[in-house]
PDB file of C-alpha atoms and ligand atoms in Angstrom:
ATOM      1  CA  UNK Z   1     115.085 -71.996  39.544  1.00 92.00           C
ATOM      2  CA  UNK Z   2     111.766 -73.481  40.479  1.00 93.00           C
ATOM      3  CA  UNK Z   3     109.415 -71.292  42.462  1.00 93.00           C
ATOM      4  CA  UNK Z   4     106.600 -72.919  44.409  1.00 95.00           C
ATOM      5  CA  UNK Z   5     103.236 -72.217  42.838  1.00 93.00           C
ATOM      6  CA  UNK Z   6     100.301 -72.387  45.253  1.00 94.00           C
ATOM      7  CA  UNK Z   7      98.391 -74.223  42.510  1.00 93.00           C
ATOM      8  CA  UNK Z   8     100.597 -77.172  43.436  1.00 95.00           C
ATOM      9  CA  UNK Z   9      99.278 -77.236  47.012  1.00 96.00           C
ATOM     10  CA  UNK Z  10      97.362 -80.377  47.928  1.00 97.00           C
ATOM     11  CA  UNK Z  11      95.930 -78.618  50.981  1.00 95.00           C
ATOM     12  CA  UNK Z  12      97.564 -81.293  53.162  1.00 96.00           C
ATOM     13  CA  UNK Z  13     100.115 -79.319  55.131  1.00 95.00           C
ATOM     14  CA  UNK Z  14     102.567 -82.119  55.815  1.00 96.00           C
ATOM     15  CA  UNK Z  15     102.569 -83.225  52.152  1.00 97.00           C
ATOM     16  CA  UNK Z  16     102.952 -79.685  50.838  1.00 97.00           C
ATOM     17  CA  UNK Z  17     105.944 -79.139  53.127  1.00 97.00           C
ATOM     18  CA  UNK Z  18     107.584 -82.295  51.725  1.00 97.00           C
ATOM     19  CA  UNK Z  19     106.867 -81.297  48.135  1.00 97.00           C
ATOM     20  CA  UNK Z  20     108.433 -77.885  48.766  1.00 97.00           C
ATOM     21  CA  UNK Z  21     111.458 -79.600  50.235  1.00 97.00           C
ATOM     22  CA  UNK Z  22     111.846 -81.706  47.076  1.00 97.00           C
ATOM     23  CA  UNK Z  23     111.617 -78.564  44.942  1.00 96.00           C
ATOM     24  CA  UNK Z  24     114.395 -77.068  47.095  1.00 97.00           C
ATOM     25  CA  UNK Z  25     116.572 -80.119  46.366  1.00 96.00           C
ATOM     26  CA  UNK Z  26     115.963 -79.684  42.636  1.00 96.00           C
ATOM     27  CA  UNK Z  27     117.080 -76.062  42.986  1.00 97.00           C
ATOM     28  CA  UNK Z  28     120.186 -77.157  44.917  1.00 96.00           C
ATOM     29  CA  UNK Z  29     120.941 -79.477  42.030  1.00 96.00           C
ATOM     30  CA  UNK Z  30     120.736 -76.566  39.629  1.00 96.00           C
ATOM     31  CA  UNK Z  31     123.168 -74.562  41.767  1.00 97.00           C
ATOM     32  CA  UNK Z  32     125.631 -77.471  41.949  1.00 96.00           C
ATOM     33  CA  UNK Z  33     125.294 -78.013  38.193  1.00 95.00           C
ATOM     34  CA  UNK Z  34     125.920 -74.335  37.425  1.00 96.00           C
ATOM     35  CA  UNK Z  35     128.993 -74.355  39.653  1.00 96.00           C
ATOM     36  CA  UNK Z  36     130.238 -77.424  37.816  1.00 93.00           C
ATOM     37  CA  UNK Z  37     130.875 -79.060  41.185  1.00 92.00           C
ATOM     38  CA  UNK Z  38     130.660 -82.800  40.478  1.00 90.00           C
ATOM     39  CA  UNK Z  39     131.051 -83.869  44.091  1.00 92.00           C
ATOM     40  CA  UNK Z  40     128.256 -81.568  45.152  1.00 94.00           C
ATOM     41  CA  UNK Z  41     126.076 -82.742  42.235  1.00 94.00           C
ATOM     42  CA  UNK Z  42     126.526 -86.340  43.424  1.00 92.00           C
ATOM     43  CA  UNK Z  43     125.707 -85.422  47.011  1.00 94.00           C
ATOM     44  CA  UNK Z  44     122.575 -83.477  46.100  1.00 95.00           C
ATOM     45  CA  UNK Z  45     121.299 -86.295  43.865  1.00 94.00           C
ATOM     46  CA  UNK Z  46     121.812 -88.775  46.679  1.00 93.00           C
ATOM     47  CA  UNK Z  47     119.942 -86.571  49.177  1.00 94.00           C
ATOM     48  CA  UNK Z  48     117.164 -85.866  46.718  1.00 95.00           C
ATOM     49  CA  UNK Z  49     116.618 -89.552  45.940  1.00 94.00           C
ATOM     50  CA  UNK Z  50     116.746 -90.519  49.608  1.00 94.00           C
ATOM     51  CA  UNK Z  51     114.279 -87.831  50.622  1.00 96.00           C
ATOM     52  CA  UNK Z  52     111.950 -88.514  47.689  1.00 96.00           C
ATOM     53  CA  UNK Z  53     111.833 -92.221  48.510  1.00 96.00           C
ATOM     54  CA  UNK Z  54     110.884 -91.457  52.113  1.00 96.00           C
ATOM     55  CA  UNK Z  55     108.276 -89.034  50.838  1.00 97.00           C
ATOM     56  CA  UNK Z  56     106.800 -91.633  48.474  1.00 97.00           C
ATOM     57  CA  UNK Z  57     106.475 -94.170  51.298  1.00 97.00           C
ATOM     58  CA  UNK Z  58     104.881 -91.524  53.502  1.00 97.00           C
ATOM     59  CA  UNK Z  59     102.419 -90.571  50.777  1.00 97.00           C
ATOM     60  CA  UNK Z  60     101.570 -94.206  50.020  1.00 98.00           C
ATOM     61  CA  UNK Z  61     100.791 -94.859  53.700  1.00 97.00           C
ATOM     62  CA  UNK Z  62      98.465 -91.863  53.748  1.00 97.00           C
ATOM     63  CA  UNK Z  63      96.679 -93.129  50.643  1.00 98.00           C
ATOM     64  CA  UNK Z  64      96.473 -96.629  52.072  1.00 97.00           C
ATOM     65  CA  UNK Z  65      95.010 -95.420  55.361  1.00 96.00           C
ATOM     66  CA  UNK Z  66      92.475 -93.367  53.412  1.00 97.00           C
ATOM     67  CA  UNK Z  67      91.511 -96.359  51.268  1.00 97.00           C
ATOM     68  CA  UNK Z  68      92.368 -94.429  48.115  1.00 98.00           C
ATOM     69  CA  UNK Z  69      91.305 -96.544  45.170  1.00 97.00           C
ATOM     70  CA  UNK Z  70      94.225 -95.659  42.913  1.00 98.00           C
ATOM     71  CA  UNK Z  71      96.915 -96.518  45.447  1.00 98.00           C
ATOM     72  CA  UNK Z  72      98.343 -99.356  43.346  1.00 98.00           C
ATOM     73  CA  UNK Z  73      98.759 -97.390  40.104  1.00 98.00           C
ATOM     74  CA  UNK Z  74     100.161 -94.469  42.109  1.00 98.00           C
ATOM     75  CA  UNK Z  75     102.716 -96.791  43.714  1.00 98.00           C
ATOM     76  CA  UNK Z  76     103.630 -98.026  40.246  1.00 98.00           C
ATOM     77  CA  UNK Z  77     104.251 -94.448  39.097  1.00 98.00           C
ATOM     78  CA  UNK Z  78     106.542 -93.880  42.093  1.00 97.00           C
ATOM     79  CA  UNK Z  79     108.389 -97.108  41.334  1.00 97.00           C
ATOM     80  CA  UNK Z  80     108.928 -96.154  37.688  1.00 97.00           C
ATOM     81  CA  UNK Z  81     110.255 -92.775  38.737  1.00 97.00           C
ATOM     82  CA  UNK Z  82     112.840 -94.361  41.040  1.00 95.00           C
ATOM     83  CA  UNK Z  83     113.851 -96.728  38.212  1.00 96.00           C
ATOM     84  CA  UNK Z  84     114.278 -93.787  35.875  1.00 96.00           C
ATOM     85  CA  UNK Z  85     116.452 -91.918  38.344  1.00 95.00           C
ATOM     86  CA  UNK Z  86     118.490 -95.074  38.975  1.00 94.00           C
ATOM     87  CA  UNK Z  87     119.068 -95.280  35.215  1.00 95.00           C
ATOM     88  CA  UNK Z  88     120.600 -91.826  35.350  1.00 94.00           C
ATOM     89  CA  UNK Z  89     122.793 -92.537  38.364  1.00 92.00           C
ATOM     90  CA  UNK Z  90     124.060 -95.723  36.675  1.00 93.00           C
ATOM     91  CA  UNK Z  91     124.998 -93.764  33.574  1.00 93.00           C
ATOM     92  CA  UNK Z  92     126.683 -91.159  35.790  1.00 90.00           C
ATOM     93  CA  UNK Z  93     128.648 -93.901  37.550  1.00 89.00           C
ATOM     94  CA  UNK Z  94     130.030 -94.915  34.164  1.00 93.00           C
ATOM     95  CA  UNK Z  95     131.351 -91.393  33.744  1.00 89.00           C
ATOM     96  CA  UNK Z  96     128.590 -89.962  31.582  1.00 92.00           C
ATOM     97  CA  UNK Z  97     127.541 -86.379  32.207  1.00 92.00           C
ATOM     98  CA  UNK Z  98     123.810 -86.707  32.796  1.00 94.00           C
ATOM     99  CA  UNK Z  99     123.168 -83.739  35.051  1.00 95.00           C
ATOM    100  CA  UNK Z 100     121.394 -81.507  32.498  1.00 96.00           C
ATOM    101  CA  UNK Z 101     119.141 -84.296  31.330  1.00 96.00           C
ATOM    102  CA  UNK Z 102     118.441 -85.425  34.897  1.00 96.00           C
ATOM    103  CA  UNK Z 103     117.664 -81.904  36.043  1.00 96.00           C
ATOM    104  CA  UNK Z 104     115.201 -81.402  33.178  1.00 97.00           C
ATOM    105  CA  UNK Z 105     113.526 -84.743  33.860  1.00 97.00           C
ATOM    106  CA  UNK Z 106     113.206 -84.010  37.593  1.00 96.00           C
ATOM    107  CA  UNK Z 107     111.723 -80.587  36.976  1.00 95.00           C
ATOM    108  CA  UNK Z 108     109.058 -81.721  34.535  1.00 95.00           C
ATOM    109  CA  UNK Z 109     108.272 -85.069  36.130  1.00 96.00           C
ATOM    110  CA  UNK Z 110     107.931 -83.832  39.712  1.00 94.00           C
ATOM    111  CA  UNK Z 111     105.840 -80.796  38.854  1.00 94.00           C
ATOM    112  CA  UNK Z 112     103.520 -82.845  36.636  1.00 96.00           C
ATOM    113  CA  UNK Z 113     103.232 -85.585  39.218  1.00 97.00           C
ATOM    114  CA  UNK Z 114     102.373 -83.183  42.027  1.00 97.00           C
ATOM    115  CA  UNK Z 115      99.897 -81.290  39.862  1.00 96.00           C
ATOM    116  CA  UNK Z 116      98.084 -84.365  38.559  1.00 96.00           C
ATOM    117  CA  UNK Z 117      98.478 -87.687  40.414  1.00 97.00           C
ATOM    118  CA  UNK Z 118      99.073 -86.122  43.827  1.00 97.00           C
ATOM    119  CA  UNK Z 119      96.285 -83.641  43.362  1.00 97.00           C
ATOM    120  CA  UNK Z 120      94.013 -86.574  42.651  1.00 97.00           C
ATOM    121  CA  UNK Z 121      94.349 -88.216  46.089  1.00 98.00           C
ATOM    122  CA  UNK Z 122      94.113 -84.928  48.014  1.00 97.00           C
ATOM    123  CA  UNK Z 123      90.411 -84.917  48.873  1.00 97.00           C
ATOM    124  CA  UNK Z 124      90.385 -88.598  49.925  1.00 97.00           C
ATOM    125  CA  UNK Z 125      93.386 -88.121  52.215  1.00 97.00           C
ATOM    126  CA  UNK Z 126      91.985 -84.851  53.574  1.00 95.00           C
ATOM    127  CA  UNK Z 127      88.781 -86.643  54.583  1.00 94.00           C
ATOM    128  CA  UNK Z 128      90.721 -89.388  56.326  1.00 94.00           C
ATOM    129  CA  UNK Z 129      92.739 -86.800  58.279  1.00 94.00           C
ATOM    130  CA  UNK Z 130      89.621 -84.830  59.156  1.00 91.00           C
ATOM    131  CA  UNK Z 131      88.064 -88.005  60.561  1.00 91.00           C
ATOM    132  CA  UNK Z 132      91.099 -88.601  62.735  1.00 88.00           C
ATOM    133  CA  UNK Z 133      91.075 -84.981  63.898  1.00 86.00           C
ATOM    134  CA  UNK Z 134      87.451 -85.300  64.934  1.00 79.00           C
ATOM    135  CA  UNK Z 135      88.266 -88.053  67.434  1.00 62.00           C
ATOM    136  CA  UNK Z 136      86.872 -88.456  70.968  1.00 57.00           C
ATOM    137  CA  UNK Z 137      88.240 -85.276  72.467  1.00 58.00           C
ATOM    138  CA  UNK Z 138      88.438 -83.412  69.154  1.00 57.00           C
ATOM    139  CA  UNK Z 139      91.854 -82.125  70.206  1.00 61.00           C
ATOM    140  CA  UNK Z 140      93.487 -83.119  66.936  1.00 72.00           C
ATOM    141  CA  UNK Z 141      95.561 -85.767  68.724  1.00 77.00           C
ATOM    142  CA  UNK Z 142      94.367 -88.546  66.454  1.00 84.00           C
ATOM    143  CA  UNK Z 143      95.539 -86.699  63.382  1.00 88.00           C
ATOM    144  CA  UNK Z 144      98.831 -85.351  64.700  1.00 88.00           C
ATOM    145  CA  UNK Z 145      99.685 -88.698  66.303  1.00 89.00           C
ATOM    146  CA  UNK Z 146      99.066 -90.482  63.036  1.00 91.00           C
ATOM    147  CA  UNK Z 147     101.208 -87.997  61.082  1.00 92.00           C
ATOM    148  CA  UNK Z 148     104.108 -87.987  63.523  1.00 91.00           C
ATOM    149  CA  UNK Z 149     104.024 -91.789  63.607  1.00 91.00           C
ATOM    150  CA  UNK Z 150     104.479 -91.895  59.836  1.00 93.00           C
ATOM    151  CA  UNK Z 151     107.191 -89.221  59.887  1.00 93.00           C
ATOM    152  CA  UNK Z 152     109.131 -91.229  62.429  1.00 92.00           C
ATOM    153  CA  UNK Z 153     108.706 -94.375  60.384  1.00 91.00           C
ATOM    154  CA  UNK Z 154     109.897 -93.039  57.045  1.00 92.00           C
ATOM    155  CA  UNK Z 155     112.188 -90.090  57.698  1.00 91.00           C
ATOM    156  CA  UNK Z 156     115.435 -90.507  59.527  1.00 76.00           C
ATOM    157  CA  UNK Z 157     115.025 -87.286  61.433  1.00 62.00           C
ATOM    158  CA  UNK Z 158     111.316 -86.707  61.513  1.00 48.00           C
ATOM    159  CA  UNK Z 159     111.152 -85.326  57.989  1.00 46.00           C
ATOM    160  CA  UNK Z 160     113.448 -82.421  58.622  1.00 49.00           C
ATOM    161  CA  UNK Z 161     116.730 -83.680  57.182  1.00 46.00           C
TER     162      UNK Z 161
HETATM  163 FE1  FE2 E   1     103.029 -89.173  44.457  1.00 63.40          FE
END
């Protein structure tokens, strides 16, 4: 089971919460795999992919708003990840048992990605959010409004599903 390591924190609360949620999905996958429950495995993979895609879009919008200079390569990395996962689900659809391999890939890829590429945009995005928070009335409305706008745009139920 994966345990969240605070070294993985980006310091951006909303992003860290999403990353933790993804880690929880990976752990659910391990449980389903251990149980040998194929239906559950399929369901968890579907939820994990759906949530991760929403998270990627959310993250990309943050980077874009912040004018992060490596947005394009970061987007490419996200795209390649989705392609890789799709490769697995296609093999699974043909009846191949890919769950061990997929679980290993998810564990290593996600942790590495969060620790390196995501860590890299953290300070730029933090500055952008701090600027929004320091708006006219300094009541944090600029920042929270921006974040809830993005959550509503990319997550079907405000990021809590
Ligand atoms: Fe990312």
